[in-house]
Coordinates of C-alpha atoms and ligand atoms in Angstrom, one line a residue:
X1 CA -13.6 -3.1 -0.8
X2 CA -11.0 -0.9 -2.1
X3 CA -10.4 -0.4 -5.8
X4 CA -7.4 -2.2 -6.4
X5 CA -8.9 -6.0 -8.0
X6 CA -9.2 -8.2 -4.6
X7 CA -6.1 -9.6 -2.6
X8 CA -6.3 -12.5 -0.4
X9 CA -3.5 -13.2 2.1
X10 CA -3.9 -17.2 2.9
X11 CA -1.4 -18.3 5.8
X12 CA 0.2 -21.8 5.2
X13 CA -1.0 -21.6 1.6
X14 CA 1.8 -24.0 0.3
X15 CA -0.1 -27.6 1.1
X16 CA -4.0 -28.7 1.6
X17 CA -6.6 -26.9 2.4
X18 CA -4.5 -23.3 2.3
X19 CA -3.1 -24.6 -1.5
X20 CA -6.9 -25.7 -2.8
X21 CA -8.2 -22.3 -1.1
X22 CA -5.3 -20.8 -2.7
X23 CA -6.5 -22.1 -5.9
X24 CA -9.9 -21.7 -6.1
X25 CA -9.6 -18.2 -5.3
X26 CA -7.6 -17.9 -8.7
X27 CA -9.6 -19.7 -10.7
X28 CA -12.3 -16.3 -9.4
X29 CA -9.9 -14.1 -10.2
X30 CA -8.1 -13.4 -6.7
X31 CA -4.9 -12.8 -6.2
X32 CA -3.2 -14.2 -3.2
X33 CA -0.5 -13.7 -0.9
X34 CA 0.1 -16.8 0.9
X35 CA 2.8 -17.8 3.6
X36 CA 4.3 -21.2 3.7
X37 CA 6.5 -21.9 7.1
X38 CA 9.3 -24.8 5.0
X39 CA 8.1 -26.1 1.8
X40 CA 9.4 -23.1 -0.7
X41 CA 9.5 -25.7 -3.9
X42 CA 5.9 -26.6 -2.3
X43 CA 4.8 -22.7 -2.9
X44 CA 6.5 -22.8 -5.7
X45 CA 4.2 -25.1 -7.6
X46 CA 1.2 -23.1 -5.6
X47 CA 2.1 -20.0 -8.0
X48 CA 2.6 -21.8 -11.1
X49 CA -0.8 -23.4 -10.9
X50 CA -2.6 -20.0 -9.6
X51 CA -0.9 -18.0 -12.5
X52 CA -2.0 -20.9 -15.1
X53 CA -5.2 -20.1 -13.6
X54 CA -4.5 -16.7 -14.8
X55 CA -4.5 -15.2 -11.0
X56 CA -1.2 -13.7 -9.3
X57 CA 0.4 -15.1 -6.9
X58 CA 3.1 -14.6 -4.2
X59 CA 4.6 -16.7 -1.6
X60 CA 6.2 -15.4 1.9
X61 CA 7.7 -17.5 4.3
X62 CA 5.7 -17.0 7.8
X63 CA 6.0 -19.1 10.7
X64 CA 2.4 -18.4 12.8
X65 CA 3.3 -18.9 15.8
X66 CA 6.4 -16.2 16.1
X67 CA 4.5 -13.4 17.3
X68 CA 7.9 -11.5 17.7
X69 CA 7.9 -11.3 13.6
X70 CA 5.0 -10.3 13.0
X71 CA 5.5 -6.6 12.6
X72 CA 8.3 -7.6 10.2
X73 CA 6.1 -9.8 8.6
X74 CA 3.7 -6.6 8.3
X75 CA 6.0 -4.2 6.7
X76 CA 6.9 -6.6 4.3
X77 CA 3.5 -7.5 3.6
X78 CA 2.8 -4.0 2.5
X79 CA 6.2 -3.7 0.5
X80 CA 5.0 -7.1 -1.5
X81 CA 1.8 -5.4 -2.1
X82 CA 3.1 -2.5 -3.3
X83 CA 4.9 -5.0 -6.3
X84 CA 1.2 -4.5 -7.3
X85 CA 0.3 -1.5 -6.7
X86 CA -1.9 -2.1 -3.8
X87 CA -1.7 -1.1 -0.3
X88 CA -4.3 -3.5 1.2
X89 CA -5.7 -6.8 0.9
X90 CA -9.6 -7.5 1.2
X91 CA -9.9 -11.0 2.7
X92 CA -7.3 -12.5 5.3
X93 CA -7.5 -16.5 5.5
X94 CA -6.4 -17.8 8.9
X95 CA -5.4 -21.7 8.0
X96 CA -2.0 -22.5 8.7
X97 CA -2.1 -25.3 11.2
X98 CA -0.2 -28.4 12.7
X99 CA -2.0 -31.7 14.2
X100 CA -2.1 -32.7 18.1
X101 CA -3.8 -35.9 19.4
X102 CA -3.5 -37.0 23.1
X103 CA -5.9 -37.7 26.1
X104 CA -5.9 -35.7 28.9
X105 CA -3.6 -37.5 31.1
X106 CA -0.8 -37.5 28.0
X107 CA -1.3 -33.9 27.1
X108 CA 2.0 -32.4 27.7
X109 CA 2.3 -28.6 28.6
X110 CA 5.0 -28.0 26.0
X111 CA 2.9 -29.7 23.3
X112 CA -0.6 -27.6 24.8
X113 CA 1.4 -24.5 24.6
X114 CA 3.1 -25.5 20.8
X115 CA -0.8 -25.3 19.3
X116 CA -1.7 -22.6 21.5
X117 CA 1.3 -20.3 19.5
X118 CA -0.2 -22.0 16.5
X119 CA -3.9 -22.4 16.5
X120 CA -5.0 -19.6 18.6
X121 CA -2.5 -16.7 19.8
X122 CA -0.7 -16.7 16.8
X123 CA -4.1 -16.2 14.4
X124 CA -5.1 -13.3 17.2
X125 CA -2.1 -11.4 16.9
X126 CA -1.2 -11.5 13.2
X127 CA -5.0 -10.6 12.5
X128 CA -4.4 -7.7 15.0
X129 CA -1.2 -6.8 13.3
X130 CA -2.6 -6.8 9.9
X131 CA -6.0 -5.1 10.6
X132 CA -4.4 -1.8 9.2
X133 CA -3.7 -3.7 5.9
X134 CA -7.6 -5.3 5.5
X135 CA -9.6 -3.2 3.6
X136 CA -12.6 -1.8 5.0
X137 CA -15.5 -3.6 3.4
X138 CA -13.1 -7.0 4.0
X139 CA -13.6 -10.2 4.8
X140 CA -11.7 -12.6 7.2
X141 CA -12.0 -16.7 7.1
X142 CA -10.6 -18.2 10.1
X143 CA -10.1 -22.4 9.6
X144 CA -11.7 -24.2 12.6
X145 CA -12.7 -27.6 12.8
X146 CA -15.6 -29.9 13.1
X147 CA -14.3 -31.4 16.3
X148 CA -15.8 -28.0 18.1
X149 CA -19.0 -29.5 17.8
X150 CA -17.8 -33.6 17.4
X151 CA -16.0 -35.3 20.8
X152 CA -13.2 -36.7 19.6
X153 CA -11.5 -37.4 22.9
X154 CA -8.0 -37.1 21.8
X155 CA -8.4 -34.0 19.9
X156 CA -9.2 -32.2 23.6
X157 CA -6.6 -29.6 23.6
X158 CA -6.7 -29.0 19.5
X159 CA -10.4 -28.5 19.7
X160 CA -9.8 -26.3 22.4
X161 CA -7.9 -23.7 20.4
X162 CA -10.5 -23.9 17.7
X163 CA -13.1 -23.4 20.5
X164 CA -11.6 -20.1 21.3
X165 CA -10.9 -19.3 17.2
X166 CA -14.7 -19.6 16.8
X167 CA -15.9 -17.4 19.8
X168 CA -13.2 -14.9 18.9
X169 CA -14.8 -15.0 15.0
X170 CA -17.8 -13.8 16.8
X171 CA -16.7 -11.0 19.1
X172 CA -14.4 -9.8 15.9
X173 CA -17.2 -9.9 13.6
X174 CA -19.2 -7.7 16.0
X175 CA -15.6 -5.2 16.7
X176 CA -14.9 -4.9 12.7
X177 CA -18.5 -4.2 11.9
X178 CA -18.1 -0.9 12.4
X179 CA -15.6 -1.2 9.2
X180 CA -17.8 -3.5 7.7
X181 CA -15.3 -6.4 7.9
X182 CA -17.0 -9.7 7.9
X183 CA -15.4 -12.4 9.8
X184 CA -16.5 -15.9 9.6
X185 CA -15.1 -19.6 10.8
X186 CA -15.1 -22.5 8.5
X187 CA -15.1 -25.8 10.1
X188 CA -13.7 -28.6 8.1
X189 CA -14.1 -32.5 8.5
X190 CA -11.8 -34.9 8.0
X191 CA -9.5 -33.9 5.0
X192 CA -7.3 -35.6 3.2
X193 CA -4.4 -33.5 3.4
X194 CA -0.8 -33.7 5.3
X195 CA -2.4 -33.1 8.6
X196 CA -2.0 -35.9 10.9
X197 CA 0.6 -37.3 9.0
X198 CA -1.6 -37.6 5.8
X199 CA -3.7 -40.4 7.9
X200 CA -7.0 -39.5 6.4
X201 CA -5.6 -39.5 3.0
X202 CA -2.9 -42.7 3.0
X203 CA -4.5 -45.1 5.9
X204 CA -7.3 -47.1 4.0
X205 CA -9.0 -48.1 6.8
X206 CA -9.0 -44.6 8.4
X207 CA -10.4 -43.1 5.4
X208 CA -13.4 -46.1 5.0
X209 CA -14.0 -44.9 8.5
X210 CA -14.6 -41.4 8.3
X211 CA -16.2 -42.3 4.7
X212 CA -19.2 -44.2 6.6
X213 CA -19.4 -41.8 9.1
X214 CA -19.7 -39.0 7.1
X215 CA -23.8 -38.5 5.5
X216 CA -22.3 -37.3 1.8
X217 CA -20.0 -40.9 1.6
X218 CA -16.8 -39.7 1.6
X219 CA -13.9 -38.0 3.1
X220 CA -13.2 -34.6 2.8
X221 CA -10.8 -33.9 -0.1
X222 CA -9.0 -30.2 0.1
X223 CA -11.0 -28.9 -3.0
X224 CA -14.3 -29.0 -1.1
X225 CA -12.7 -26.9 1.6
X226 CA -11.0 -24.6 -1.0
X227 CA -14.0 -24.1 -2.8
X228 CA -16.3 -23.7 0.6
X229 CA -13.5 -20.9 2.0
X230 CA -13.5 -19.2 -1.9
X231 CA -17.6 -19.2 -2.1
X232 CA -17.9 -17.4 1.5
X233 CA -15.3 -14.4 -0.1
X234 CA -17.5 -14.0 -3.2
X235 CA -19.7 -11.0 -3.5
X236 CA -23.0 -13.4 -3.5
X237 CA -21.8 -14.1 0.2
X238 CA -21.2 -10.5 1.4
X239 CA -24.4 -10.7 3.6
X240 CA -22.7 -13.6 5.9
X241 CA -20.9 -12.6 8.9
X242 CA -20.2 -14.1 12.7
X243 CA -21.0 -17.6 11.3
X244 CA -19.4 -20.7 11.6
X245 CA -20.3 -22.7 8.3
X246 CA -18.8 -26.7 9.1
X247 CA -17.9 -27.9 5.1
X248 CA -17.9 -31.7 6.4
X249 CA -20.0 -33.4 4.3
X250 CA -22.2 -34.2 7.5
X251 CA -19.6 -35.8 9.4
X252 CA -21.0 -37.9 12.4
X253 CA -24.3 -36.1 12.0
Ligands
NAP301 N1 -7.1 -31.9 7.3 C1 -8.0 -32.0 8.2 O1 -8.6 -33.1 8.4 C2 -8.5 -30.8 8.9 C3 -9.7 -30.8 9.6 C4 -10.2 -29.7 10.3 C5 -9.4 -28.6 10.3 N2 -8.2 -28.5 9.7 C6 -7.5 -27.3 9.8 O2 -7.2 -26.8 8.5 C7 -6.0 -26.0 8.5 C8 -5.1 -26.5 7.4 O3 -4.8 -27.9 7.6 P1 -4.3 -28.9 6.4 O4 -5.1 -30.1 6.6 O5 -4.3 -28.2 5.1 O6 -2.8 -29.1 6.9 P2 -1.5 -29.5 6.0 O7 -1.8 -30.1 4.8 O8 -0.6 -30.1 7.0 O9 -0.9 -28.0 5.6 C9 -0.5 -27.2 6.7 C10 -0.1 -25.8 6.1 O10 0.2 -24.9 7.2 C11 1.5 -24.5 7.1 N3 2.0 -24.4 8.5 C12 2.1 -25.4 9.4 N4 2.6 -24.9 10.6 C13 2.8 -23.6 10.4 C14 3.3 -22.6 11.2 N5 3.7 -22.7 12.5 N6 3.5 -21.3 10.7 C15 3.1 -21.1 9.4 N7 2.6 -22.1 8.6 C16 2.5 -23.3 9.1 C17 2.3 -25.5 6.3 O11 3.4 -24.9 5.7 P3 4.6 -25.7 5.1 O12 4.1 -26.4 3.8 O13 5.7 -24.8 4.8 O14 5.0 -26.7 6.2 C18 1.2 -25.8 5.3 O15 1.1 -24.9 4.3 C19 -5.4 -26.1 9.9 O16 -5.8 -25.0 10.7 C20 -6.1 -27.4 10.5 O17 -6.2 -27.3 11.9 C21 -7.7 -29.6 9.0

């Protein structure tokens, strides 16, 4: 860890799980850079509650899956952190993410290739773009999902991506050691955020449904996944890498 006080970068910071990570890293004294891909007045309000928190934050606009922009993104990463005086960040947070559900036979290849940019190539090429920005010492998050180890049949090709997310974490975690980077996968359950179209959050009988099928009686809300993603960055934490740690609440155990 350098010896600036600790950056995070948190892609799609602006809504759910990003926003409550973005959060709960504030209220430990982080400061974050997070990206948003639309909602500007969304990262707006993202800064005002991390600063009333008494952290700093910053918002950039990113879109994950435009691996084109990524050295651009890059240099004016390291131009934002220089607003603070840094020249690194210590923990990367790989979250942004959009929804796909179809069965096999409906699975289009435009759609498979959408969350392939997305989920998977996207995450593997900004993490290799920003590795000279990650402090040595660092730690890297990447957001899976509990449906790598849950069959959800229509979540095939978006647990897919995941899949490949969580070996990747492994084969990273063993690459960076030799700057001690740790690099870990957090798996959520079913959240009540946006994704989906907010179905876990708005549809009551969705959200009974995953309530009785998950062992702690409830659905996910974004705070337990903020707080889960903030806890494995802590220094009581350091000793964890190559792991992935599913915060579900013991869905479909
Ligand atoms: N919610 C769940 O049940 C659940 C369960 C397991 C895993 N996850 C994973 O958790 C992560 C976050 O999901 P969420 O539930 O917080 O979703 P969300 O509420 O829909 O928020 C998505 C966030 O990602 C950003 N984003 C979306 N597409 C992007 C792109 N192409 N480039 C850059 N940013 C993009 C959005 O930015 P804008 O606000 O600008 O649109 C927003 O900040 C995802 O990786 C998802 O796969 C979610």
């Amino acid at each position: 860890m350098s010896a600036q006080s600790a950056i995070a970068l948190v892609t799609g910071g602006s809504r759910g799980i990003g926003r409550a990570t973005v959060e709960a890293l504030a209220q430990r004294g982080i400061d974050t850079i997070f990206t948003y891909k639309n909602n500007r007045d969304a990262a707006d309000q993202v800064i005002a509650v991390a600063e009333q928190a008494g952290a700093r934050a910053l918002a950039l606009q990113l879109d994950t899956s435009d691996t084109p922009g990524f050295t651009a993104f890059a240099d004016l990463l390291r131009h934002t952190l220089g607003q603070w005086e840094a020249d690194r960040i210590d923990f990367l947070v790989n979250n942004a993410g959009t929804s796909y559900s179809a069965l096999f036979p409906e699975v289009t290849e435009e759609e498979f290739d959408k969350l392939y940019r997305v989920h998977f190539k996207g995450v593997f090429f900004l993490t290799q773009t920003l590795l000279p920005l990650i402090a040595d010492g660092g730690r890297i998050v990447n957001v899976t999902s509990s449906v790598t180890r849950i069959i959800s049949p229509d979540s095939m090709s978006y647990a897919l991506m995941k899949s490949a997310v969580e070996m990747w974490t492994v084969y990273l975690a063993k690459e960076l050691s030799a700057r001690r980077i740790a690099v870990n996968a957090v798996a959520p359950g079913s959240t009540m955020t946006d994704f989906s179209g907010g179905v876990v959050r708005d549809d009551p009988e969705v959200n009974r449904q995953m309530a009785e099928a998950t062992a702690l009686g409830r659905a996910g809300r974004p705070e337990d996944i903020g707080q889960t993603i903030a806890s494995l960055l802590s220094p009581e934490n350091a000793w964890i890498t190559a792991q992935r740690i599913e915060a579900s609440g013991g869905l479909m155990l």
